Short mmCIF file of C-alpha atoms and ligand atoms in Angstrom, two decimals:
data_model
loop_
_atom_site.label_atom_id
_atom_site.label_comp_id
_atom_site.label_asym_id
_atom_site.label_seq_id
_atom_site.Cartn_x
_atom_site.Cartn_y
_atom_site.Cartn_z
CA UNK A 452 -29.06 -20.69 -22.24
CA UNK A 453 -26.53 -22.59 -24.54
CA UNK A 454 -23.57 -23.98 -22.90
CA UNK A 455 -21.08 -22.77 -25.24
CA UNK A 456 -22.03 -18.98 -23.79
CA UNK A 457 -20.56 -19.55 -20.71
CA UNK A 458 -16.59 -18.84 -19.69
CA UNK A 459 -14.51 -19.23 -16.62
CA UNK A 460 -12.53 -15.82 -16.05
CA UNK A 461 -9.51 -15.43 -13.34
CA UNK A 462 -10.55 -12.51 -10.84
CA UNK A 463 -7.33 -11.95 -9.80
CA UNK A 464 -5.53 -11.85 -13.51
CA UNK A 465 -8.40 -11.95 -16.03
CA UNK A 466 -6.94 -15.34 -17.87
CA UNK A 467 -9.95 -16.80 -19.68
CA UNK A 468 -11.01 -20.68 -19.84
CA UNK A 469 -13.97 -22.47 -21.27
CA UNK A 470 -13.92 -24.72 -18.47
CA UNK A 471 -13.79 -24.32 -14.76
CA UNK A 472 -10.04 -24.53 -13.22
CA UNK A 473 -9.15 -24.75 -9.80
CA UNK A 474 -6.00 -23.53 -10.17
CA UNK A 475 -5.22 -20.21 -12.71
CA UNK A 476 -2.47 -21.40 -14.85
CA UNK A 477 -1.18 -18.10 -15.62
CA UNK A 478 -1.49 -16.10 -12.50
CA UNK A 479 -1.40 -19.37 -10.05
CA UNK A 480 -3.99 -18.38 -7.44
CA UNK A 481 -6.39 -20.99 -6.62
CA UNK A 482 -10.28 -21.05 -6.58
CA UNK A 483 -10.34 -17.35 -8.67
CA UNK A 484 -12.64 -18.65 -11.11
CA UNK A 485 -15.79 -17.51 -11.66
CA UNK A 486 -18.64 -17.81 -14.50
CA UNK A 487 -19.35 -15.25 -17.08
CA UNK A 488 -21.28 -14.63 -20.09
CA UNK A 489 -19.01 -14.54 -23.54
CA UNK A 490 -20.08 -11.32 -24.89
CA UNK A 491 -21.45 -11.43 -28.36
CA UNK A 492 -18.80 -9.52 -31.04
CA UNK A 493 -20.46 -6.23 -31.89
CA UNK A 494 -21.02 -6.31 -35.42
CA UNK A 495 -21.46 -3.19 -37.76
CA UNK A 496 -18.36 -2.15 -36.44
CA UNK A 497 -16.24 -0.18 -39.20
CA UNK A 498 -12.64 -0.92 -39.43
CA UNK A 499 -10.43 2.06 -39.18
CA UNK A 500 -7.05 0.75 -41.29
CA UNK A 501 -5.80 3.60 -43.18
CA UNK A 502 -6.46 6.07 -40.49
CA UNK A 503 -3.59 5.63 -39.16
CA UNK A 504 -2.07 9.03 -37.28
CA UNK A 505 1.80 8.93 -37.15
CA UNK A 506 4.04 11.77 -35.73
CA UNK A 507 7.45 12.80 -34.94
CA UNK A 508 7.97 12.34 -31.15
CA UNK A 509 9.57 16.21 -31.85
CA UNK A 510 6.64 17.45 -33.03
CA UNK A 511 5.12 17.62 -29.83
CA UNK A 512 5.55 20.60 -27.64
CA UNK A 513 5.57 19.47 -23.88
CA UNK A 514 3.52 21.73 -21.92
CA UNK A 515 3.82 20.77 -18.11
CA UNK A 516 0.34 20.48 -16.82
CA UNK A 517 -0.54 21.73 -13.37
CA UNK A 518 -1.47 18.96 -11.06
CA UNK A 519 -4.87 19.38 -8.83
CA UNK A 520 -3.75 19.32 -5.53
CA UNK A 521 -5.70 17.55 -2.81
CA UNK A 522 -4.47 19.64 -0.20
CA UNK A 523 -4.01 16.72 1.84
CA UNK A 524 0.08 16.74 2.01
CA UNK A 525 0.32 13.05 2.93
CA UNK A 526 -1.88 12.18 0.09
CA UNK A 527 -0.06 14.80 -2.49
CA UNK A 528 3.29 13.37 -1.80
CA UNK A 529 2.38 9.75 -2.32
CA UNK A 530 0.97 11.32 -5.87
CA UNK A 531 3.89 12.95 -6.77
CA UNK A 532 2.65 16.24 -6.29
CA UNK A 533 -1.09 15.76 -6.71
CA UNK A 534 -3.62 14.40 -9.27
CA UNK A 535 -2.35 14.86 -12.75
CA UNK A 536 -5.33 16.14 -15.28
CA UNK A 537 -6.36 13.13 -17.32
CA UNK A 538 -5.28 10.37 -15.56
CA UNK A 539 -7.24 7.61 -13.48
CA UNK A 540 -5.95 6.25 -10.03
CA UNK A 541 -7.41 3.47 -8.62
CA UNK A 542 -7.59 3.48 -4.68
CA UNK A 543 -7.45 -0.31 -3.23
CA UNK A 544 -8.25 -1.73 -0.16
CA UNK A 545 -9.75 -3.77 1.78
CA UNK A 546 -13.76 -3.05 2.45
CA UNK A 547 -13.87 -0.84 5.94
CA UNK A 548 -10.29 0.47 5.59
CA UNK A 549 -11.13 3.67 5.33
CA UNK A 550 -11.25 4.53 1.32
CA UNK A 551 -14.53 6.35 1.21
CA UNK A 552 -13.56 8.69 3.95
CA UNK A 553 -10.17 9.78 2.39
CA UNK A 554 -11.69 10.19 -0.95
CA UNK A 555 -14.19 12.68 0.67
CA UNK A 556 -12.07 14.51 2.24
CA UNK A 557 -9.66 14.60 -0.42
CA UNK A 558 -12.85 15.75 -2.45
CA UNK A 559 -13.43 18.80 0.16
CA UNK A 560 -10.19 19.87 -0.28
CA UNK A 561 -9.29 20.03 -4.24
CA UNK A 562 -9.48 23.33 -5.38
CA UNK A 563 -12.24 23.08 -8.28
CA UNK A 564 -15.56 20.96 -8.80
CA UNK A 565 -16.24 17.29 -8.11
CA UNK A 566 -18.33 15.16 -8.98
CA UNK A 567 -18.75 12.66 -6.36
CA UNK A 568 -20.26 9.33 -7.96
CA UNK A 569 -21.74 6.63 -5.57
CA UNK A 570 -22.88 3.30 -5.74
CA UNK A 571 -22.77 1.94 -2.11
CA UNK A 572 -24.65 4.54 -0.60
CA UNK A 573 -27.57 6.79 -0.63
CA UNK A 574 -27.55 10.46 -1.08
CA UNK A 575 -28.50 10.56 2.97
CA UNK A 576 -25.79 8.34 3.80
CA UNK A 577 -22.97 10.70 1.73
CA UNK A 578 -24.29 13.81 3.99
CA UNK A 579 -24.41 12.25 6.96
CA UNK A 580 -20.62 11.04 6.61
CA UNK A 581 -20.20 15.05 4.95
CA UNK A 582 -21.47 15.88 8.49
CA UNK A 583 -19.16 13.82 10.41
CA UNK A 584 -15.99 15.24 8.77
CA UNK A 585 -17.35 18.25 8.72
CA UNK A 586 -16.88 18.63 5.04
CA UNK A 587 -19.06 21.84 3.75
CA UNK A 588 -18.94 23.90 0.36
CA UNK A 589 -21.23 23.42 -2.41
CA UNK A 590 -17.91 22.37 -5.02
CA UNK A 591 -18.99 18.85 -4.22
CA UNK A 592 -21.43 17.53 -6.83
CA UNK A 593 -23.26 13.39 -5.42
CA UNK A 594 -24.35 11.45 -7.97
CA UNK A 595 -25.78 8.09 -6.67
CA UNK A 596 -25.86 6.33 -9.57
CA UNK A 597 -24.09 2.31 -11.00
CA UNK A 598 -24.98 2.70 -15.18
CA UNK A 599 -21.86 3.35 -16.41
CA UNK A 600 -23.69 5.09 -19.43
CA UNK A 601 -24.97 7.91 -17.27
CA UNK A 602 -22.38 8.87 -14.73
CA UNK A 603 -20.20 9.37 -18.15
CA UNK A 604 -23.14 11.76 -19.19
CA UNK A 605 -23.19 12.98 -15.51
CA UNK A 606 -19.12 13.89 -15.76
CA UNK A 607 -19.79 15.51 -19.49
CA UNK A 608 -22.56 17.43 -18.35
CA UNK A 609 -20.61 19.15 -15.22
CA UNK A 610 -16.94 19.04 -16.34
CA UNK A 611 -15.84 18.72 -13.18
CA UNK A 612 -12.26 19.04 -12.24
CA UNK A 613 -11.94 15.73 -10.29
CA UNK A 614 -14.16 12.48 -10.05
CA UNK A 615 -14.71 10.19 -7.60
CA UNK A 616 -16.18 6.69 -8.51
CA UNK A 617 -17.12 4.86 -5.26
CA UNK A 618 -16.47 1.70 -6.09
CA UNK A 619 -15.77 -0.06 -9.51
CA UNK A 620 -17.52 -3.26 -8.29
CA UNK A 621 -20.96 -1.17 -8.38
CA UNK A 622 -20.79 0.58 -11.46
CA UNK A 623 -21.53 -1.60 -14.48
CA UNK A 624 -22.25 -0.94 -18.60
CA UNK A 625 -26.00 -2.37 -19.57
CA UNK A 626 -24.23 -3.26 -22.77
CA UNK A 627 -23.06 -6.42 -21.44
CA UNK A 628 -25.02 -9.07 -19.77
CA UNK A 629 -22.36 -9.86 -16.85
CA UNK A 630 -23.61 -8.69 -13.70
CA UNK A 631 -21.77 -5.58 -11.58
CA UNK A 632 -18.30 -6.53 -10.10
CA UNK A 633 -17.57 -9.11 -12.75
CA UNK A 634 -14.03 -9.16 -14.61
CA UNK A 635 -15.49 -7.79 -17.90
CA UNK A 636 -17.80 -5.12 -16.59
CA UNK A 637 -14.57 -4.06 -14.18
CA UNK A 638 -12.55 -3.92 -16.61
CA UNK A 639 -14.73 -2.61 -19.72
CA UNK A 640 -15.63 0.36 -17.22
CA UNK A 641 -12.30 1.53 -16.27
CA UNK A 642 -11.54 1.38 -19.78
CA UNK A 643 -14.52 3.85 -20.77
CA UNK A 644 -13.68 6.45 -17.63
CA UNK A 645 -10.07 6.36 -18.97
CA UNK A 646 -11.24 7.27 -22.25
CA UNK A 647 -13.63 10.50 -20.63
CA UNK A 648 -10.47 11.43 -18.78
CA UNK A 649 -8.10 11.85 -21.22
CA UNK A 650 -10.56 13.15 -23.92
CA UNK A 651 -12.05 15.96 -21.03
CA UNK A 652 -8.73 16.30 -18.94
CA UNK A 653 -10.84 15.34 -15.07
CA UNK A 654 -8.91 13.68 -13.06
CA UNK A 655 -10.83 10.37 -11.83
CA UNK A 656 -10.53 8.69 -9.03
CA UNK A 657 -11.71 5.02 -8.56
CA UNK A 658 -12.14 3.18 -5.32
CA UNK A 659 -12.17 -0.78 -5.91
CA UNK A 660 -12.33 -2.95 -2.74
CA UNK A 661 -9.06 -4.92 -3.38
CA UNK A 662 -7.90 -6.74 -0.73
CA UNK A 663 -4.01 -7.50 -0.36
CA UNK A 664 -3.99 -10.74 -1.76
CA UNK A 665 -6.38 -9.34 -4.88
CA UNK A 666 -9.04 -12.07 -4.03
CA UNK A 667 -11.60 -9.69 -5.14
CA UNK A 668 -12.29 -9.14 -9.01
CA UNK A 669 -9.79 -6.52 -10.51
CA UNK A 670 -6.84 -5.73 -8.86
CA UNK A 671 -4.05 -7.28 -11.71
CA UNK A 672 -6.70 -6.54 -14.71
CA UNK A 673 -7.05 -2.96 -13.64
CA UNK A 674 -3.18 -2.21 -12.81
CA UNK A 675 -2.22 -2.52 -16.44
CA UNK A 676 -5.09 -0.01 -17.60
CA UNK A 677 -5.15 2.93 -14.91
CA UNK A 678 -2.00 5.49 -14.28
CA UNK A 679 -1.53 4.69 -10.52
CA UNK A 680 -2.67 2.58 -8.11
CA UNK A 681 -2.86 3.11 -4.42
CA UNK A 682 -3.27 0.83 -1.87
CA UNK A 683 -4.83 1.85 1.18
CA UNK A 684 -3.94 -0.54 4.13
CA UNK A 685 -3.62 -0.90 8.43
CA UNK A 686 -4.24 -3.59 10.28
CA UNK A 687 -8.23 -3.06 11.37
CA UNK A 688 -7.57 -2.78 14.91
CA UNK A 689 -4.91 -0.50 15.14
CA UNK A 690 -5.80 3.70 14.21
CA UNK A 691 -2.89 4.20 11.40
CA UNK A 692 -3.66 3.76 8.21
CA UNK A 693 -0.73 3.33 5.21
CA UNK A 694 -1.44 5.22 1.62
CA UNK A 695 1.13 3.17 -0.82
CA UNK A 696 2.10 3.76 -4.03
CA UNK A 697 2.31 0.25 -6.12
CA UNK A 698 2.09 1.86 -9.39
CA UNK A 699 2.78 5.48 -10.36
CA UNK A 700 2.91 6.85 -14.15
CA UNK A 701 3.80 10.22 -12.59
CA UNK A 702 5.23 9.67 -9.49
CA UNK A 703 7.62 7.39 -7.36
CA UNK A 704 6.20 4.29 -6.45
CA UNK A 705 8.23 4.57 -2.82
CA UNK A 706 5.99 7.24 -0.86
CA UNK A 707 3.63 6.36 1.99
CA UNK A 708 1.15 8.59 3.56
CA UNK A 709 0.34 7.67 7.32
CA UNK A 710 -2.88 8.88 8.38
CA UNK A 711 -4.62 8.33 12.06
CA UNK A 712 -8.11 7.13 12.26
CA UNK A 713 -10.48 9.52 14.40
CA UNK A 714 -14.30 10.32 14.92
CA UNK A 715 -13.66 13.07 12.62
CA UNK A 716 -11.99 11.79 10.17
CA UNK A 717 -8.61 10.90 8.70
CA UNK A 718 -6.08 13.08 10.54
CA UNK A 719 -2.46 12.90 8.89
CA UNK A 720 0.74 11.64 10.68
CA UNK A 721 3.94 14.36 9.88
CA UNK A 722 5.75 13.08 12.58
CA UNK A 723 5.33 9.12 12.35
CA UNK A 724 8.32 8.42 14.63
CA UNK A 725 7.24 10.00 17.80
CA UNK A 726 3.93 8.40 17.25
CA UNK A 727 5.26 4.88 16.78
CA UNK A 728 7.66 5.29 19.44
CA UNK A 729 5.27 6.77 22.21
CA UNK A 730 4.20 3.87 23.89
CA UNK A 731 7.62 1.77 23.86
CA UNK A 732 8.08 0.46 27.24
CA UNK A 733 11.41 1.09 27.73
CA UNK A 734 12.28 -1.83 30.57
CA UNK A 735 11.45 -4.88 28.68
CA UNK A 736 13.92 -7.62 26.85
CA UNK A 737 13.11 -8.00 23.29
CA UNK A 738 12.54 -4.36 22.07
CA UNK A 739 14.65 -2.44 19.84
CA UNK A 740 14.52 0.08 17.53
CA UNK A 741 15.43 0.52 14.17
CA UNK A 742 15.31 3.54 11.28
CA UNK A 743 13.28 2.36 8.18
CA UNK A 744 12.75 4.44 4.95
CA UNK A 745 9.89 4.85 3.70
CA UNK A 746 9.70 6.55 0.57
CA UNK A 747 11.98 9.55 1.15
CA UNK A 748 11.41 9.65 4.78
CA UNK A 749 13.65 7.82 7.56
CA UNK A 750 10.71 6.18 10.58
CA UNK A 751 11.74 5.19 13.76
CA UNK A 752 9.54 1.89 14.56
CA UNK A 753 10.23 -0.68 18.03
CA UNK A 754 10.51 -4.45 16.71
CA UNK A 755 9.03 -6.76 19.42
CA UNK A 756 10.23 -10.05 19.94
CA UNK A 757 9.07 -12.75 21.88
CA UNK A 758 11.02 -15.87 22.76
CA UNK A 759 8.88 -19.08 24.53
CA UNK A 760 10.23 -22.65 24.77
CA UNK A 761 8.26 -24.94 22.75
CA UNK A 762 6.52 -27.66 24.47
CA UNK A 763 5.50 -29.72 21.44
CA UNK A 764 7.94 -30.61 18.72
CA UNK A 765 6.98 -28.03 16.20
CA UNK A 766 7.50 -24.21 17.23
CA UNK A 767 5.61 -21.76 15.80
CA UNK A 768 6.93 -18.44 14.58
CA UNK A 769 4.82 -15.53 13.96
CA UNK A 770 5.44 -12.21 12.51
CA UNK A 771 3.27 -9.01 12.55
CA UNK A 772 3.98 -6.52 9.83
CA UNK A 773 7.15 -8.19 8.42
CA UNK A 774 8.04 -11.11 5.85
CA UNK A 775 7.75 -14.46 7.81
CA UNK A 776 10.12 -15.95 5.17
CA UNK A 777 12.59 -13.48 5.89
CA UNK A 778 12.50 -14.02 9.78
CA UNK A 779 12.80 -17.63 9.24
CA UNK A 780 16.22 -17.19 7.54
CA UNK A 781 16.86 -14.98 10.65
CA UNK A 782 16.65 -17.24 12.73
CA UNK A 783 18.58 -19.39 11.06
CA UNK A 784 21.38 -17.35 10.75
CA UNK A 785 21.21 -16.36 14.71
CA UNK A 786 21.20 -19.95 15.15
CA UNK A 787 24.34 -21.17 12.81
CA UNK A 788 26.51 -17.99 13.27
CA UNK A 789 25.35 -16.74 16.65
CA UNK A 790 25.23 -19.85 18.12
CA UNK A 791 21.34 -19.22 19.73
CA UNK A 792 19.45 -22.60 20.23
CA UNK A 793 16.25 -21.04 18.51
CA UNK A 794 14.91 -24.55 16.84
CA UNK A 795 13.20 -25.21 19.81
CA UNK A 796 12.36 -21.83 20.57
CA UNK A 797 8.22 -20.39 19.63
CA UNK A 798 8.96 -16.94 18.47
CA UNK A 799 6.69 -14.12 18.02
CA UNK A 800 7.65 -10.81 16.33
CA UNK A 801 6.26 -7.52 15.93
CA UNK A 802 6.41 -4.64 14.30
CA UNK A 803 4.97 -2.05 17.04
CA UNK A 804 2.18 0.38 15.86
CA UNK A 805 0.67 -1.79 12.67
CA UNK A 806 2.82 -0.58 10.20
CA UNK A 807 4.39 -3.07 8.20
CA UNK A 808 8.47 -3.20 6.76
CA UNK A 809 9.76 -4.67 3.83
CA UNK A 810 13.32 -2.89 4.02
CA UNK A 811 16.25 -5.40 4.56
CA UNK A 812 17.60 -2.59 6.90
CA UNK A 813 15.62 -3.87 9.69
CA UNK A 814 17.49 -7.37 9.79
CA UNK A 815 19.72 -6.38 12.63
CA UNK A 816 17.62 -4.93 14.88
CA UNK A 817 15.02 -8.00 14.27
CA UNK A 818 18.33 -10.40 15.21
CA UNK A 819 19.03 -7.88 18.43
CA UNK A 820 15.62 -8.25 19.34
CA UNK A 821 15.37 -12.02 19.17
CA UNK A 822 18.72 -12.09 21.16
CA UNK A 823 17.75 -9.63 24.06
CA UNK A 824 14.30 -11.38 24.74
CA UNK A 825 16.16 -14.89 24.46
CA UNK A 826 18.87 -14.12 26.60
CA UNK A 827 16.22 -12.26 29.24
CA UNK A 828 19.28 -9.13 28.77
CA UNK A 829 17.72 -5.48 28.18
CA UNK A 830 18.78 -3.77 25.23
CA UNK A 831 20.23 -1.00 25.58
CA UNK A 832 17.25 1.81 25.26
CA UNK A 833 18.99 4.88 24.23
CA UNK A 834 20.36 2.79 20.81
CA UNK A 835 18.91 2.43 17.35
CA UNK A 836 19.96 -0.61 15.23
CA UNK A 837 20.40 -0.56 11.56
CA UNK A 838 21.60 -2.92 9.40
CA UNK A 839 21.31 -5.91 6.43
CA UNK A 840 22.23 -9.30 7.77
CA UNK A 841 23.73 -11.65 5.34
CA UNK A 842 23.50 -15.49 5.33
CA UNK A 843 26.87 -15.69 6.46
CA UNK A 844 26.23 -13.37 9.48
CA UNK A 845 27.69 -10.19 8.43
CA UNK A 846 26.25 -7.14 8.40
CA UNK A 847 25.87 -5.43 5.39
CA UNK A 848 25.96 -1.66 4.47
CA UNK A 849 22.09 -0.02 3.99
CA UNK A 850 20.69 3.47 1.58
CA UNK A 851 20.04 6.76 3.25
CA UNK A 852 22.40 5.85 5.91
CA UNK A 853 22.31 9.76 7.04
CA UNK A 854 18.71 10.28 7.13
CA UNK A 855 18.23 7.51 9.61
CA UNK A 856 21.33 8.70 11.84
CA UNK A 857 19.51 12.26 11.77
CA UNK A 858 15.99 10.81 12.94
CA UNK A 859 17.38 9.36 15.24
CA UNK A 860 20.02 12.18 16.85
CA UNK A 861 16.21 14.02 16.47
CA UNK A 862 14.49 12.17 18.51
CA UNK A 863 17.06 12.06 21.08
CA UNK A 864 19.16 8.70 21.22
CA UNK A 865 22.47 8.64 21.68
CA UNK A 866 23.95 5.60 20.37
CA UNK A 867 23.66 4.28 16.45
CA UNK A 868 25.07 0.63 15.88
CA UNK A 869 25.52 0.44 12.23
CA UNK A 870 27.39 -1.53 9.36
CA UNK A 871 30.83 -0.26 9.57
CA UNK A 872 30.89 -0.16 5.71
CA UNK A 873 28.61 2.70 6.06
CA UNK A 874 30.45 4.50 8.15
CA UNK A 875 33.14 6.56 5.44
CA UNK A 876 30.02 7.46 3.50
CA UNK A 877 28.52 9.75 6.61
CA UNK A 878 29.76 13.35 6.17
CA UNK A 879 27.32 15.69 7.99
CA UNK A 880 28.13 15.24 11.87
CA UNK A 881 25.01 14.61 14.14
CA UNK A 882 24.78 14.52 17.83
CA UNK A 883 25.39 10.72 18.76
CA UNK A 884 27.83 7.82 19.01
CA UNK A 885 28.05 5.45 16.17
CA UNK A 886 29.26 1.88 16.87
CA UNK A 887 30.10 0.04 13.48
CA UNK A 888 29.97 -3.51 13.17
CA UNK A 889 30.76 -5.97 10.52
CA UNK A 890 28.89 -9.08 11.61
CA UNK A 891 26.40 -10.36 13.98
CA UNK A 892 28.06 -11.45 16.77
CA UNK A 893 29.86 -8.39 17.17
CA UNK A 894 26.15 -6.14 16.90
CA UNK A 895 24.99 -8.47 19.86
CA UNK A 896 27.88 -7.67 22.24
CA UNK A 897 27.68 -3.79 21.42
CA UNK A 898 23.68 -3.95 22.09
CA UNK A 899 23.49 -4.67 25.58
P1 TYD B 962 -15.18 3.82 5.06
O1 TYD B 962 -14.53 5.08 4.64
O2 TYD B 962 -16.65 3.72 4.79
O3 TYD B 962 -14.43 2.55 4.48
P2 TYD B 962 -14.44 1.93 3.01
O4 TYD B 962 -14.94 2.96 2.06
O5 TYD B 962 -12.99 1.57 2.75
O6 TYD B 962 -15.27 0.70 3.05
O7 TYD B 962 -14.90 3.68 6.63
C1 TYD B 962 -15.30 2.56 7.37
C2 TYD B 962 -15.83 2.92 8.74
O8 TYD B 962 -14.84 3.47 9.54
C3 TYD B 962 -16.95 3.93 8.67
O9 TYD B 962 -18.00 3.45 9.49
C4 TYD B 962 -16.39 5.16 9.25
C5 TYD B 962 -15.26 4.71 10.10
N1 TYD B 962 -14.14 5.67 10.10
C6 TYD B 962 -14.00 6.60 11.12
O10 TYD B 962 -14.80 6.66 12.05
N2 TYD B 962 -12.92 7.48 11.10
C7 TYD B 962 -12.02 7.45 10.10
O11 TYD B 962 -11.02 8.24 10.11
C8 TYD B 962 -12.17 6.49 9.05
C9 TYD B 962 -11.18 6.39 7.93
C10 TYD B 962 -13.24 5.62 9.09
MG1 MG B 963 -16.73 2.82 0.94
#
């Protein structure tokens, strides 16, 4: 084989090099390079200037198109509404999660045909996992097949109303020499499916095992060609399991679906506070709880904290479904404004139940936690903490300040420490004490 028909592609971003780099100078991941063929230029190919097709944006009429619902309402709302005719979402996540389950059952529910396209497992294996989640109905169409060429004949043949491809990493085009799962194939067959699903108006699903980091081919390539892309994520030994939006041409990007792993299947989570709350010890130092948003809904979740003296001169800190980063400056602020002696401290923090928060509204109750286990004092257990925390100690006002007050009158506490900036904006009177504070020493004398 001649040299020059080798390149070096980024799988995390898709830059291109003729030479092997360890580090990808546009995306700046290391060791994502990996060796594919340069594609020979078609030629014959006729050029189409002076077909040019230009209209007034007015000219259109808008006609609102129904979405296919899933029926699964978890799955729906992180959608907007359901699958929008025509468009491709990519499903991401790590191999294991749980993608090929959710997709199934998402399958058995749609109202309409689908075509169910496989390339990681047999006909046998599809029915015995049909079996298992007791999914039945004959609107489900398998297909186990990887040439791109023929599942698009496949979806042309049966105009279905949705399609599943399970994964992207199996399915390649013979038309190029690259093997399955390389950048180019990836990318040259989401292109083609998003061509069949705007020309035939299926909605098409595609399951890519992405991991959160995108070490595997695809992830950045494919975000810029599909409509949405939803990450499905949980930490593996924990039940719950997270649906996110990260991109959404027809939806917000801030809804999460929670789901609970079970032998049957995906079960969904409608009332994710009592679930994340139900096995809070309530006579320990170090756990509070806070109201997060997520998407449009307010959760109640217990932070953790866990304060050891370090024996060696470096302490470690650890945190479990939050930013490390952003407990580091945490600590640093309990430290220089709350006068805690936490250099010297190890300290462990967690976010109870495997879901993971990446709302500043948490700050205060992470600070109350560190405090309480620190200081060996109980929190009080019938208060939820909200509130920013600003390098200078204060606490600073937080969104949706109402919602979280009402989750948490709902689920029966009866004190809410809060930034007192947010107090003039609550209107609607709920059931419980509110306790203001403006900064972080006064939030750690009202806590215990
Ligand atoms: P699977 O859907 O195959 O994961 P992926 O397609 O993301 O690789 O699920 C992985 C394993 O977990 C599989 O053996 C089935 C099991 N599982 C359950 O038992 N219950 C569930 O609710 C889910 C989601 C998975
Ligand atoms: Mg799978």
């Amino acid at each position: 084989m001649a040299r020059n028909r080798i390149k070096y592609v980024c799988s995390s971003c898709g830059y291109e090099s003729l030479k092997w780099i360890g580090r990808c100078p546009s995306c700046e991941s290391w060791n994502t390079f990996t060796e594919e063929l340069i594609e020979e230029k078609k030629t014959g190919k006729k050029s189409h200037a002076g077909d040019e097709q230009i209209s007034k944006l007015s000219d259109h009429v808008v006609e609102t198109e129904e979405r296919v619902k899933t029926n699964i309402a978890e799955f729906d709302r992180v959608l907007g509404g359901g699958l929008m005719p025509g468009s491709v979402v990519l499903i991401g996540g790590d191999p294991g999660i749980g993608k090929s389950t959710l997709v199934m059952q998402a399958a058995s529910k749609v109202d309409g045909d689908v075509l169910y396209v496989t390339g990681e497992e047999s006909a046998n294996q599809i029915s015995l996992r049909a079996k298992r989640l007791k999914v039945t109905g004959d609107k489900i169409s398998i297909m186990t097949e990887t040439d791109l060429d023929v599942i698009l004949g496949g979806i042309k043949k049966l105009e279905p109303k949705v399609v599943i491809v399970d994964s992207i990493q199996t399915t390649y085009k013979p038309d190029f020499d690259n093997a399955p799962g390389t950048v180019t194939q990836i990318r040259e067959c989401t292109v083609e499916l998003m061509q069949l699903a705007k020309k035939t108006h299926c909605a098409i699903m595609i399951v890519g095992h992405v991991t959160k980091e995108g070490m595997i081919a695809g992830p950045k390539i494919l975000e810029h060609v599909v409509d949405t892309v939803l990450q499905f994520e949980g930490e593996r030994s924990y039940s719950y399991r997270v649906l996110r939006a990260q991109k959404n041409r027809f939806g917000s990007t801030n809804e999460i679906g929670i789901f609970e792993m079970h032998d049957d299947g995906l079960h969904e989570v409608l009332n994710p506070s009592e679930i994340f709350l139900s096995e809070r010890d309530k006579q320990t130092t170090g756990s509070v709880v806070t109201a997060s948003i997520e998407g449009t809904r307010p959760i109640l979740l217990e932070v953790q904290a866990l304060v050891t003296p370090s024996s060696y001169g470096n302490p470690q800190r650890v945190a479990t479904g939050f930013d490390y980063r952003r407990l580091s400056i945490l600590l640093a602020v309990l430290e220089k404004r709350a006068n805690l002696r936490l250099s010297i401290q190890n300290v462990f923090l967690n976010i109870a139940g495997g879901i993971r928060i990446d709302e500043p509204a948490v700050d205060l109750a992470i600070c109350c936690a560190i405090a309480s286990n620190f200081s060996d004092k109980f929190a009080r257990n019938d208060t939820v903490v909200i509130g920013e925390v600003g390098l200078g100690g204060e606490v600073r006002s937080v969104n949706h300040i109402e919602k979280r007050i009402q989750e948490a009158a709902k689920l029966g506490f009866k004190r809410v420490i809060l930034p007192t900036n947010n107090i003039k904006a609550i209107k609607s009177k709920a059931d419980i004490e509110i306790v203001g504070v403006d900064n972080l020493g006064n939030a750690l004398n009202k806590i215990f």
